[in-house]
Short mmCIF file of C-alpha atoms and ligand atoms in Angstrom, two decimals:
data_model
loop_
_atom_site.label_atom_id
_atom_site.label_comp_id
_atom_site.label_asym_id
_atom_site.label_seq_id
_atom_site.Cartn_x
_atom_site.Cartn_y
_atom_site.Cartn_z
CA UNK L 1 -6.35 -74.22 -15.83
CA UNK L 2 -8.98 -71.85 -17.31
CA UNK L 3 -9.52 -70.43 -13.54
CA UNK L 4 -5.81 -70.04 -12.82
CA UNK L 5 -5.55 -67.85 -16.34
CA UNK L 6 -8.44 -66.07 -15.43
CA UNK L 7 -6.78 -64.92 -11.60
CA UNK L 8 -3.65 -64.14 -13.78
CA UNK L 9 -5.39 -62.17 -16.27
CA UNK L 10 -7.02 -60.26 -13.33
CA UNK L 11 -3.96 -59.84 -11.77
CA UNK L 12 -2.24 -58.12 -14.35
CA UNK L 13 -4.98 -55.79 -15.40
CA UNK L 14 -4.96 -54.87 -11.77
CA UNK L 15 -1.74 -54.19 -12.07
CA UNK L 16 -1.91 -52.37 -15.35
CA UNK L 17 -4.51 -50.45 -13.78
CA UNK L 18 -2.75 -48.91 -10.54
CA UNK L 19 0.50 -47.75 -12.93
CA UNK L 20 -1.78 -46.16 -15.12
CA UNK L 21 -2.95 -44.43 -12.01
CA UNK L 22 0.35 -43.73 -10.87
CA UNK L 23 1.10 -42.33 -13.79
CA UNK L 24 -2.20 -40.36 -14.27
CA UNK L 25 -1.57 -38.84 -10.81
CA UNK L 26 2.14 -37.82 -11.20
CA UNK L 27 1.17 -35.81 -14.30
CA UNK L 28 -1.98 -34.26 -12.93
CA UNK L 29 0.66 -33.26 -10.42
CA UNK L 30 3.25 -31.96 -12.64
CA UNK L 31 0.45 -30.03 -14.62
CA UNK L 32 -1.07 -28.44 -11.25
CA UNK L 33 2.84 -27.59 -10.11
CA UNK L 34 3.05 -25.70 -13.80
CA UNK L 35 0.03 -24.12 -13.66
CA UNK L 36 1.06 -22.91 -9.50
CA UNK L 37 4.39 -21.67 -11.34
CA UNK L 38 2.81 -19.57 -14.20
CA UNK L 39 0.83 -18.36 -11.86
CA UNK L 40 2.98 -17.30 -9.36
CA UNK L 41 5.27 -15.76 -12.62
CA UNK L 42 2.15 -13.79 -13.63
CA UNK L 43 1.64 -12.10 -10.40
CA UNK L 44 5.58 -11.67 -9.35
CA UNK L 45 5.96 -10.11 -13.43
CA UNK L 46 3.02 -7.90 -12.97
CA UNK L 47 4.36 -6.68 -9.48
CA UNK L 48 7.57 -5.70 -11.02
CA UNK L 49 5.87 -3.85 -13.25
CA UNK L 50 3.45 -2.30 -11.51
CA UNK L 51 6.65 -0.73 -9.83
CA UNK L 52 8.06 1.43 -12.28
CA UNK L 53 4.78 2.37 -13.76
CA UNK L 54 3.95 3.44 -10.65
CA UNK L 55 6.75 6.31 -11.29
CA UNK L 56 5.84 7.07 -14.80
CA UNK L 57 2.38 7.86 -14.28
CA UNK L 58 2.75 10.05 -11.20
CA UNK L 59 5.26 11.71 -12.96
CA UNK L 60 2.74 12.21 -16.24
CA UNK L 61 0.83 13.57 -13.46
CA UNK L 62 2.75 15.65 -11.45
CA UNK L 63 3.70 16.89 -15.14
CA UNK L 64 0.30 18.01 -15.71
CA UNK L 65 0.43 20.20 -13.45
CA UNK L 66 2.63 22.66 -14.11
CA UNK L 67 2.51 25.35 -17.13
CA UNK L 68 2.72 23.51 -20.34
CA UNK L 69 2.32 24.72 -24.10
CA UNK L 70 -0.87 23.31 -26.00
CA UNK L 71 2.01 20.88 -27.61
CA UNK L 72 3.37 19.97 -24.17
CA UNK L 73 -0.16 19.09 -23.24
CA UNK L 74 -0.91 16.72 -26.04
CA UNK L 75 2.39 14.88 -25.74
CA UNK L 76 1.71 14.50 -21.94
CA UNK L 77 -1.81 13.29 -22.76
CA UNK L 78 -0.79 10.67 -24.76
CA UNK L 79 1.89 9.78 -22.42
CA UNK L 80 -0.64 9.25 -19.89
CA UNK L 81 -3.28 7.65 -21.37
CA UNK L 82 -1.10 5.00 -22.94
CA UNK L 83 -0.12 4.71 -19.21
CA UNK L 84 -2.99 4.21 -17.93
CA UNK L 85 -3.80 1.65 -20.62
CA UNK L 86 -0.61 -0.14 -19.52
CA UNK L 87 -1.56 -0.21 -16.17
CA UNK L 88 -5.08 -1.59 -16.65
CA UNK L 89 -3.48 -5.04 -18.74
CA UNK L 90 -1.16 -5.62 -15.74
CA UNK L 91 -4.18 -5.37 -13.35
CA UNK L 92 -5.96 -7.51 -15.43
CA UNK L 93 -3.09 -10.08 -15.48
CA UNK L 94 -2.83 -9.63 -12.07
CA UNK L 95 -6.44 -10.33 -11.37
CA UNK L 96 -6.49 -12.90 -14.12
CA UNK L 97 -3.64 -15.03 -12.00
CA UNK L 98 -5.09 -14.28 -8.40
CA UNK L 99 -8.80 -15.61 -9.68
CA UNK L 100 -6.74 -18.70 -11.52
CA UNK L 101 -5.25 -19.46 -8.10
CA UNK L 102 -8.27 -18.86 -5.89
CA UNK L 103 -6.47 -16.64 -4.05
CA UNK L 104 -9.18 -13.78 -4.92
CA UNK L 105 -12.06 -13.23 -1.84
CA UNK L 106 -14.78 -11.09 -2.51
CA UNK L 107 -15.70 -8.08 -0.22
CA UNK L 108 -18.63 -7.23 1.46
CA UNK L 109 -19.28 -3.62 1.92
CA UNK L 110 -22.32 -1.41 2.10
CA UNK L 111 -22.14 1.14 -0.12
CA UNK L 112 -24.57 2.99 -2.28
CA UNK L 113 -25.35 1.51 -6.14
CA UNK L 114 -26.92 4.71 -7.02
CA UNK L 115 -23.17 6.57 -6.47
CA UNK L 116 -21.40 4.02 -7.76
CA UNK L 117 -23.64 3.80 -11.28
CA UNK L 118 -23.32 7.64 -11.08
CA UNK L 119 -19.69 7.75 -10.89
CA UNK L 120 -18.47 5.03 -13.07
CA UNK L 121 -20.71 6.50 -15.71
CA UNK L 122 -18.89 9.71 -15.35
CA UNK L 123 -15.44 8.24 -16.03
CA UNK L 124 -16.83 7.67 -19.83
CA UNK L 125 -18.56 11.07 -20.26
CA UNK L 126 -15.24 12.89 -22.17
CA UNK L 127 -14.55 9.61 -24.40
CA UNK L 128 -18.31 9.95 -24.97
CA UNK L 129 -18.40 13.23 -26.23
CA UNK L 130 -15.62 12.80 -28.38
CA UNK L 131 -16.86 9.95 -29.94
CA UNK L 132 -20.58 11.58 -30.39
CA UNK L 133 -21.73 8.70 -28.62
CA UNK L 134 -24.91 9.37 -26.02
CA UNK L 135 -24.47 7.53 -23.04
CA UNK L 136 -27.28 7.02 -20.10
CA UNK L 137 -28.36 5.48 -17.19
CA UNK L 138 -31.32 4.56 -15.29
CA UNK L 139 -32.28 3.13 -12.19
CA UNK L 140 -35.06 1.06 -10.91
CA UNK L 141 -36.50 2.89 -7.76
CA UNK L 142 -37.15 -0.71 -6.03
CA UNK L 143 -33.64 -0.90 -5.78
CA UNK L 144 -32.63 0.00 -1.70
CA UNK L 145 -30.03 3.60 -1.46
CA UNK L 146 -27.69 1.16 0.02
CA UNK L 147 -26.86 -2.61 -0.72
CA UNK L 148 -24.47 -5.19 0.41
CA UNK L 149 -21.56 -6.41 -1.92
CA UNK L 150 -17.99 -5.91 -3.46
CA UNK L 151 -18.31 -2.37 -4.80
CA UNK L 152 -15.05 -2.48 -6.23
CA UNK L 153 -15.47 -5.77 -8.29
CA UNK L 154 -18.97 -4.23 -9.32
CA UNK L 155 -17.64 -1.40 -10.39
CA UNK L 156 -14.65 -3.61 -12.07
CA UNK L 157 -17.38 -5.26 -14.11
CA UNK L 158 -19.31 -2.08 -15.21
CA UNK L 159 -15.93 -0.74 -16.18
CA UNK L 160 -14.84 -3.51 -18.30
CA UNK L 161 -18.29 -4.05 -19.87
CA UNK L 162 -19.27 0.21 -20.57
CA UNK L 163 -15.39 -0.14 -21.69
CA UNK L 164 -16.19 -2.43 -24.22
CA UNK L 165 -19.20 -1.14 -25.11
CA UNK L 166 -17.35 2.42 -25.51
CA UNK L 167 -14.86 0.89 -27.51
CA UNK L 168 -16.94 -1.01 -29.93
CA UNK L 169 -19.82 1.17 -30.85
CA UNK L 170 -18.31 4.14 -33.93
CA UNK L 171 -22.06 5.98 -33.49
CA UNK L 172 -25.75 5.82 -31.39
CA UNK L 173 -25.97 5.13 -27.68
CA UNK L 174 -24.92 3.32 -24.89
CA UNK L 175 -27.28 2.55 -22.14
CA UNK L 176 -26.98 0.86 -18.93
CA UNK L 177 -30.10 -0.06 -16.99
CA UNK L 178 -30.22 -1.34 -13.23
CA UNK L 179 -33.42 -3.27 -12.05
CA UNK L 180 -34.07 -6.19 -9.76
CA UNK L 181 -35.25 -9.58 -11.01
CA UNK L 182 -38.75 -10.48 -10.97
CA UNK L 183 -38.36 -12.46 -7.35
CA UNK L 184 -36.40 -9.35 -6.50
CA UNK L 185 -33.50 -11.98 -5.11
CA UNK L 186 -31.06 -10.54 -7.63
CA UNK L 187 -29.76 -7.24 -9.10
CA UNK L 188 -29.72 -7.30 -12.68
CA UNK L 189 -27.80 -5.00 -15.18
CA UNK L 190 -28.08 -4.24 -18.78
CA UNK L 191 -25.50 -2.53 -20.82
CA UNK L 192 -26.51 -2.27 -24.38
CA UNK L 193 -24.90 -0.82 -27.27
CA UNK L 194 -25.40 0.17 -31.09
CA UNK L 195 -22.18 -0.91 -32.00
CA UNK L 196 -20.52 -3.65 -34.19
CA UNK L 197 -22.66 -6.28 -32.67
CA UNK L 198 -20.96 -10.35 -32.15
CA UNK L 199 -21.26 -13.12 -34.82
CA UNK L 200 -23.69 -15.62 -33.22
CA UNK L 201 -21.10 -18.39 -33.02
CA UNK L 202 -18.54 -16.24 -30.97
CA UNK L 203 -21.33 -15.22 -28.61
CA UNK L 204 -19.97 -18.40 -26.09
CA UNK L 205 -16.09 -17.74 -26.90
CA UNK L 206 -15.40 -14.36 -26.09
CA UNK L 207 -15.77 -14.83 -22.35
CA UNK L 208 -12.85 -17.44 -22.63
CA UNK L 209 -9.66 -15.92 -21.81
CA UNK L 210 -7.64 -14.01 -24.34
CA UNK L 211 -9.92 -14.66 -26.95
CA UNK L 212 -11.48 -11.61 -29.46
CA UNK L 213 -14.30 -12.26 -31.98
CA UNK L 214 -11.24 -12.20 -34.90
CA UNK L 215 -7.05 -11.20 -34.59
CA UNK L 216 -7.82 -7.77 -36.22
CA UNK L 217 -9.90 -6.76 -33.01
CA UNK L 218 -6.44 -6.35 -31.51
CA UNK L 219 -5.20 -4.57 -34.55
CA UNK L 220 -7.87 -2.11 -34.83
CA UNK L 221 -9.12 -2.01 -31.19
CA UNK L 222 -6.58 -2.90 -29.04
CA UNK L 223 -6.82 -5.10 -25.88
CA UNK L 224 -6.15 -8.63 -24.93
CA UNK L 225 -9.30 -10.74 -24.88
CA UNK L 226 -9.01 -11.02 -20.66
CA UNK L 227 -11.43 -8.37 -20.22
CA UNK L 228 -14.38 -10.57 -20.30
CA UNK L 229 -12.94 -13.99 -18.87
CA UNK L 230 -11.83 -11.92 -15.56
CA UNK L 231 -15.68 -10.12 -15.76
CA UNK L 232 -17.34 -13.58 -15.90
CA UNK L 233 -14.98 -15.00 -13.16
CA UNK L 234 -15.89 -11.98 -11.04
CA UNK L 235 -19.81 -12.41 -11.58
CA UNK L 236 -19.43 -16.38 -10.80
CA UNK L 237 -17.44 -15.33 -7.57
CA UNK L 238 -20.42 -13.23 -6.78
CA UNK L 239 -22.72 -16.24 -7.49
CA UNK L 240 -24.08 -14.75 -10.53
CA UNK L 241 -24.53 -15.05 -14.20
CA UNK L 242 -23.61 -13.53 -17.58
CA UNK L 243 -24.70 -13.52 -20.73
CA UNK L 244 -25.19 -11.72 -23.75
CA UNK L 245 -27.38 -10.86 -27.18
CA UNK L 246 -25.95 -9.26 -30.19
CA UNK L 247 -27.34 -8.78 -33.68
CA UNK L 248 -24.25 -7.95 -36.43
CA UNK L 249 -24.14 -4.28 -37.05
CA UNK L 250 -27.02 -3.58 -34.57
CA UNK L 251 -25.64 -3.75 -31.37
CA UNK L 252 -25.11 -5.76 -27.81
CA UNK L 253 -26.42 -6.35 -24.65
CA UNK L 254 -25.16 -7.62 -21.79
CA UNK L 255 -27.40 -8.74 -19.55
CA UNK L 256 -25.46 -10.01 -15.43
CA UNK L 257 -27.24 -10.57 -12.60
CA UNK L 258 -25.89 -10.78 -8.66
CA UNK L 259 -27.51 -11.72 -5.65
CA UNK L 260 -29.08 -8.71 -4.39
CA UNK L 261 -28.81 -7.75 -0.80
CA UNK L 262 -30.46 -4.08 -0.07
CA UNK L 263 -30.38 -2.12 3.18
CA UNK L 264 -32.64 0.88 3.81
CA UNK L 265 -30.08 3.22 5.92
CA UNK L 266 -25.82 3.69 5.57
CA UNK L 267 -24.25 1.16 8.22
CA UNK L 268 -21.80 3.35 9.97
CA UNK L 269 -18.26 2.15 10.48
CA UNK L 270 -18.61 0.23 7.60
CA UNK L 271 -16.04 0.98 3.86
CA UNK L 272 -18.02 3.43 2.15
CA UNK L 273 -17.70 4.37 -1.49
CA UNK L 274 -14.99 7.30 -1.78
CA UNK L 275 -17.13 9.41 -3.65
CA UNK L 276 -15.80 12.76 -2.77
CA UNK L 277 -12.70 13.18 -5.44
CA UNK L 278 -11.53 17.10 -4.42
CA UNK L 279 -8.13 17.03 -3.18
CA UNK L 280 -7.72 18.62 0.34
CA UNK L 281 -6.82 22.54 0.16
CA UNK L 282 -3.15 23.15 1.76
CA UNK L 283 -4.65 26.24 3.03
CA UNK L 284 -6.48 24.74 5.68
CA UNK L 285 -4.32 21.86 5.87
CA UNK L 286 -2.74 21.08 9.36
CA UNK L 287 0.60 21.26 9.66
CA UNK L 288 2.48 18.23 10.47
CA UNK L 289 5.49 16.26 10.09
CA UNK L 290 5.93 12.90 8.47
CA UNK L 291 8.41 9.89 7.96
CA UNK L 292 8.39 8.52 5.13
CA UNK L 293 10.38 5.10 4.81
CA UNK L 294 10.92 4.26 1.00
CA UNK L 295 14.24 3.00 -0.93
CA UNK L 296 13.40 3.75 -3.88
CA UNK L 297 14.43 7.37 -5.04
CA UNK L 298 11.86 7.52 -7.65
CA UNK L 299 9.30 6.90 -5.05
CA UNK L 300 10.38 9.19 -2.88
CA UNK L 301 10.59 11.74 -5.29
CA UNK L 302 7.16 11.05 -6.45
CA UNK L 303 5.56 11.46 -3.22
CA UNK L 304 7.28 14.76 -2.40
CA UNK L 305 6.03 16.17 -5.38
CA UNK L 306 2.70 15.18 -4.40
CA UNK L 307 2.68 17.07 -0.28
CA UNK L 308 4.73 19.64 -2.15
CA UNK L 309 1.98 22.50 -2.04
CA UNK L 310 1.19 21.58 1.70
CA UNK L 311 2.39 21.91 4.96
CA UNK L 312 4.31 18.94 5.49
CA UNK L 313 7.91 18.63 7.05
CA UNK L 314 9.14 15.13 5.00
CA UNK L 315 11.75 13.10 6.49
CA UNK L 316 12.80 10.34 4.53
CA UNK L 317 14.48 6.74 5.62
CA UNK L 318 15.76 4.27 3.20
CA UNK L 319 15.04 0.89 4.58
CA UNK L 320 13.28 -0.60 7.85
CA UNK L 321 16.12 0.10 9.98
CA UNK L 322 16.76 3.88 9.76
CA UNK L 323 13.31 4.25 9.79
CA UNK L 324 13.10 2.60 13.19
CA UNK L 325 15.90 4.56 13.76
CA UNK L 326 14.62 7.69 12.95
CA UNK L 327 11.27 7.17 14.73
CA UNK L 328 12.60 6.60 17.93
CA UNK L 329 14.30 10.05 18.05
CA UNK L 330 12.04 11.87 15.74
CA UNK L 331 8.63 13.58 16.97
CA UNK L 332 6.49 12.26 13.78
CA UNK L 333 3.16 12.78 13.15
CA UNK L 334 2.34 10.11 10.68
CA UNK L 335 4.42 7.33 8.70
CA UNK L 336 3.93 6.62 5.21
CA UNK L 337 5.80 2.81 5.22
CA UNK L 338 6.81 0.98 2.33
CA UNK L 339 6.47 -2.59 2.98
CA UNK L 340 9.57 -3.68 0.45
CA UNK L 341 12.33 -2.96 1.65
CA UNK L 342 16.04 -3.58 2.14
CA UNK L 343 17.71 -4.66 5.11
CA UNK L 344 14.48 -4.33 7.15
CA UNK L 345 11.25 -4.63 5.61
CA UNK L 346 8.23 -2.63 6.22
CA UNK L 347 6.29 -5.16 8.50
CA UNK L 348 9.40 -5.50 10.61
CA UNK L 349 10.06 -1.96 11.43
CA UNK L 350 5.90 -1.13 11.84
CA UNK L 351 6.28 -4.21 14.44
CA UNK L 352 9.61 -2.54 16.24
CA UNK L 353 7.64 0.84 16.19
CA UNK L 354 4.68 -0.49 18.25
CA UNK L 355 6.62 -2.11 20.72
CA UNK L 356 8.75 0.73 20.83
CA UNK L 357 5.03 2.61 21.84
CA UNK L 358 3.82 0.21 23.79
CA UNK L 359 7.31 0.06 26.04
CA UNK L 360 7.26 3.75 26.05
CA UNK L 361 3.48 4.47 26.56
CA UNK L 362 2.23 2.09 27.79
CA UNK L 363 -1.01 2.06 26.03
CA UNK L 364 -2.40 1.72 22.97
CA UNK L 365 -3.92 5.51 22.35
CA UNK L 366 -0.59 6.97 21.71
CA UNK L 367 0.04 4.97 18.48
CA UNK L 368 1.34 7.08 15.83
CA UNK L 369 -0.61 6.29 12.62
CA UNK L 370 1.60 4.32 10.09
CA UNK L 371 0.07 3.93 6.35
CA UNK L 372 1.42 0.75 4.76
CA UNK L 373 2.34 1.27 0.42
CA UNK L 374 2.71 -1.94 -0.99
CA UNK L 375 2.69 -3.50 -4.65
CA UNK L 376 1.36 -6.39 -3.04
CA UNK L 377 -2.48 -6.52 -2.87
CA UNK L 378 -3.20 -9.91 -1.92
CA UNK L 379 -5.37 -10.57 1.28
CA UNK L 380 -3.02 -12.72 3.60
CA UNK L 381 -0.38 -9.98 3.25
CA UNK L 382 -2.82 -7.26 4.02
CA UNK L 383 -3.93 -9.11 6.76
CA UNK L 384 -0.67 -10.00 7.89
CA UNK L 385 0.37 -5.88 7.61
CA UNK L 386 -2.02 -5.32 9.85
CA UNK L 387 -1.73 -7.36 12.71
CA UNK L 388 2.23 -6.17 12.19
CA UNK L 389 0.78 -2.48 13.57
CA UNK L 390 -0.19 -0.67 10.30
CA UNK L 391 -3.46 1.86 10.56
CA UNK L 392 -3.76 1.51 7.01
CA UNK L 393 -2.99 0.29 3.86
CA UNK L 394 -2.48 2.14 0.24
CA UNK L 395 -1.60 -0.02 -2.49
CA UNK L 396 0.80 0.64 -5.45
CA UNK L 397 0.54 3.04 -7.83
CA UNK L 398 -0.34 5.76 -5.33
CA UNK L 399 -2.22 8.70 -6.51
CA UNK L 400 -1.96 11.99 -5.10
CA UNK L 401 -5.55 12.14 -4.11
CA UNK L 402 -5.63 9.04 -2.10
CA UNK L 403 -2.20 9.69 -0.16
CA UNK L 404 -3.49 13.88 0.89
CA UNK L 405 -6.65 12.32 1.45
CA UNK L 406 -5.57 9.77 3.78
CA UNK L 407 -2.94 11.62 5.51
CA UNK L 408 -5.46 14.48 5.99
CA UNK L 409 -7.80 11.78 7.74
CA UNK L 410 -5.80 11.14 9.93
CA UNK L 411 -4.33 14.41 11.30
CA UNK L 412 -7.06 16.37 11.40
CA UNK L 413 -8.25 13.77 13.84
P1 ADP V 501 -10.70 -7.13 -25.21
O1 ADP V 501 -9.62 -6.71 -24.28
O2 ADP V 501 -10.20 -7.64 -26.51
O3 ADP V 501 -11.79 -6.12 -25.36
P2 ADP V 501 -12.71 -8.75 -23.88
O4 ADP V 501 -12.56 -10.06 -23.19
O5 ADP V 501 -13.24 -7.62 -23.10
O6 ADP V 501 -11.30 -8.42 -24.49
O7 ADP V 501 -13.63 -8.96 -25.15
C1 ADP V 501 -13.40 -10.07 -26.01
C2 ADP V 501 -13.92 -9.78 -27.38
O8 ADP V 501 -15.35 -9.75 -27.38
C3 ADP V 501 -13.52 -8.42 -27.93
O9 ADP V 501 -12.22 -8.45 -28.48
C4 ADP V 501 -14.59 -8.20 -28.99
O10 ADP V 501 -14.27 -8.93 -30.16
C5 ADP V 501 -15.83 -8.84 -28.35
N1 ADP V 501 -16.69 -7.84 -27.65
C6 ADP V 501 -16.77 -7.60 -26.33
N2 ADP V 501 -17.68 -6.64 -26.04
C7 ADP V 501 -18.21 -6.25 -27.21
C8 ADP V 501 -19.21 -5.28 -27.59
N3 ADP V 501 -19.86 -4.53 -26.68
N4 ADP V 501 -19.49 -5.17 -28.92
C9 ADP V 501 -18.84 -5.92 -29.83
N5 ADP V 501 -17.89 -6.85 -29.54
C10 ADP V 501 -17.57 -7.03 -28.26
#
């Protein structure tokens, strides 16, 4: 009897056991399908946004240049810094969803550390000065002219962290120091500050996302508490480490360090640091003619302001189709292609274009170049761009120096 109650007692914990598992699974489940659908909400929202913005701020700067009274010129300032503020959260929540999904690959390009310190640096010098605040820089000399890594994230990291720095510190200095560990495996930098300083027992939260050392940060401040989470997500991406000392009133340093991978000479063919930030001079510009397939009129309007001062005969199509259209019959130097479209999108028409080429050519050398503008920055559609035909790919907002730049590259060659 005692055995038989024993197998039955056995038998239903079993039992009791797998439903709980059931049960455990289907909401693990449910939670991972929420978390996929926020995420996918975060980046289609910040796409959408991205959009528009994209008008307003090359507007602001298309604005700027043209003669405006000292009143004009403030307005317009404000208009575009608060802009360009609103432009940096939706990156961030872009970013912050891509990194949450995994869907965020790090780079490896060899660029130079000493530029890159140089020129992030210089993006703080006016809020520097206006803020009497003296910022510098120094750099070990062990460290190689070139290295190996994501210069963009690195630079996204040194922005977000001199950022905060900037933005935290009323009076003294901000210094950022770049040195290699003592085994020389890693790159290590310093940013330190004599500003408010962190409480000891927030020194752990504030790299949790949207979390500030107290609610008036936001009030007096501004920003959104992703700053640092995304920073700290980067760093681990990288294989690295963050961390931080602060004293109250004193000051903070932020101390990261990456795996450190130095060259001695510039790789050729390889992404390398756009450094050079004049915009081409329409005098010696060559003239050309270029399609440019967009629907939206803002867009279109935007981009024509931006080749207005240079020799460039603009034809515009308003989806896929006319521009396939208009490329057959049209002698076009270049294509500037948006890749959302109506009716035909971008990757569909680049792919009708090449086999248009290809029947008509026959080879490859005659391709005309086609520049892809997209909202979308993730990797499989990049990837997916190019083996459609695109040469190259901008993303969304365009600025006037990139575009010129880009379009000069490739006809003057
Ligand atoms: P936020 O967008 O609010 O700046 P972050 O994630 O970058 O978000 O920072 C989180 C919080 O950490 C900030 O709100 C601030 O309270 C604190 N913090 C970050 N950097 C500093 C610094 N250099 N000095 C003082 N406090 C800082």
């Amino acid at each position: 009897m005692i055995q038989i109650s024993d197998v039955s007692q056995q038998v239903i914990r079993e039992k009791l056991l797998r439903e709980q598992m059931i049960i455990a699974k289907e909401r693990e489940s449910e939670a991972k399908k929420a978390s996929q659908a926020k995420t996918d909400f975060l980046a289609s929202m910040s796409h959408e946004i991205r959009t528009p913005l994209n008008a307003i701020l090359g507007m602001a700067d298309t604005l700027n240049e043209t003669e405006l009274s000292e009143e004009q010129t403030e307005y317009l300032t404000v208009l575009r810094n608060s802009g360009r503020a609103l432009y940096n959260i939706i990156n961030d929540i872009l970013d912050f969803s891509r990194i949450e999904s995994g869907k965020l690959e790090m780079e490896s390009v060899t660029f130079s550390i000493h530029d890159l310190m140089k020129e992030t640096i210089s993006l703080f010098l006016m809020k520097a000065k206006s803020k009497g605040i003296h910022i510098s820089h120094s750099i070990s000399k062990e460290i190689s002219p070139m290295i190996k890594g994501d210069s963009t994230r690195i630079q996204q990291i040194l922005i977000n962290l001199i950022g905060n720095a900037m933005k935290f510190t009323e009076k003294g200095s901000i210094f950022i120091k770049l040195m290699l560990s003592e085994d020389k495996s890693h790159l290590v930098f310093e940013i330190e500050d004599t500003g408010i300083g962190i409480p000891n027992d927030k020194l752990q939260s504030i790299f949790e996302s949207f979390t500030q050392v107290d609610s008036s940060t936001t009030r007096k401040y501004g920003g959104t508490g992703l700053g640092l989470s995304i920073t700290k997500k980067l760093i681990l991406l990288m294989n690295g480490t963050i961390s931080v000392q602060s004293e109250i009133g004193k000051g903070s340093t932020f101390h990261i360090e990456i795996p450190y991978e130095g060259l001695l000479h510039r790789e050729s063919n390889q992404n390398q640091h756009w450094l050079d930030l004049e915009l081409p001079d329409p005098e010696n510009f060559p003239p050309c003619k270029i399609l440019l397939a967009e629907d939206s009129n803002e867009n279109v309007f935007i981009i024509k302001t931006f080749l207005r001062k240079y020799p460039i005969q603009l034809e515009v199509a308003q989806n896929g189709k006319e521009a396939f259209d208009k490329f057959q019959s049209g002698n076009y130097d270049l294509v500037l292609m948006d890749m959302q479209m109506p009716e035909m999108d971008g990757m569909e028409a680049t792919k009708q274009i090449r086999i248009h080429e290809q029947v008509k050519t026959k080879n490859k050398s005659g391709e005309t170049p086609i520049i892809a503008i997209s909202a979308n920055v993730q990797k499989e559609e990049i990837k997916k761009s190019f083996l459609a035909g695109i040469t190259s790919y901008l993303a969304k907002p365009v600025r006037k120096i990139e575009i010129l730049k880009l379009i000069y590259f490739y006809i003057a060659h």
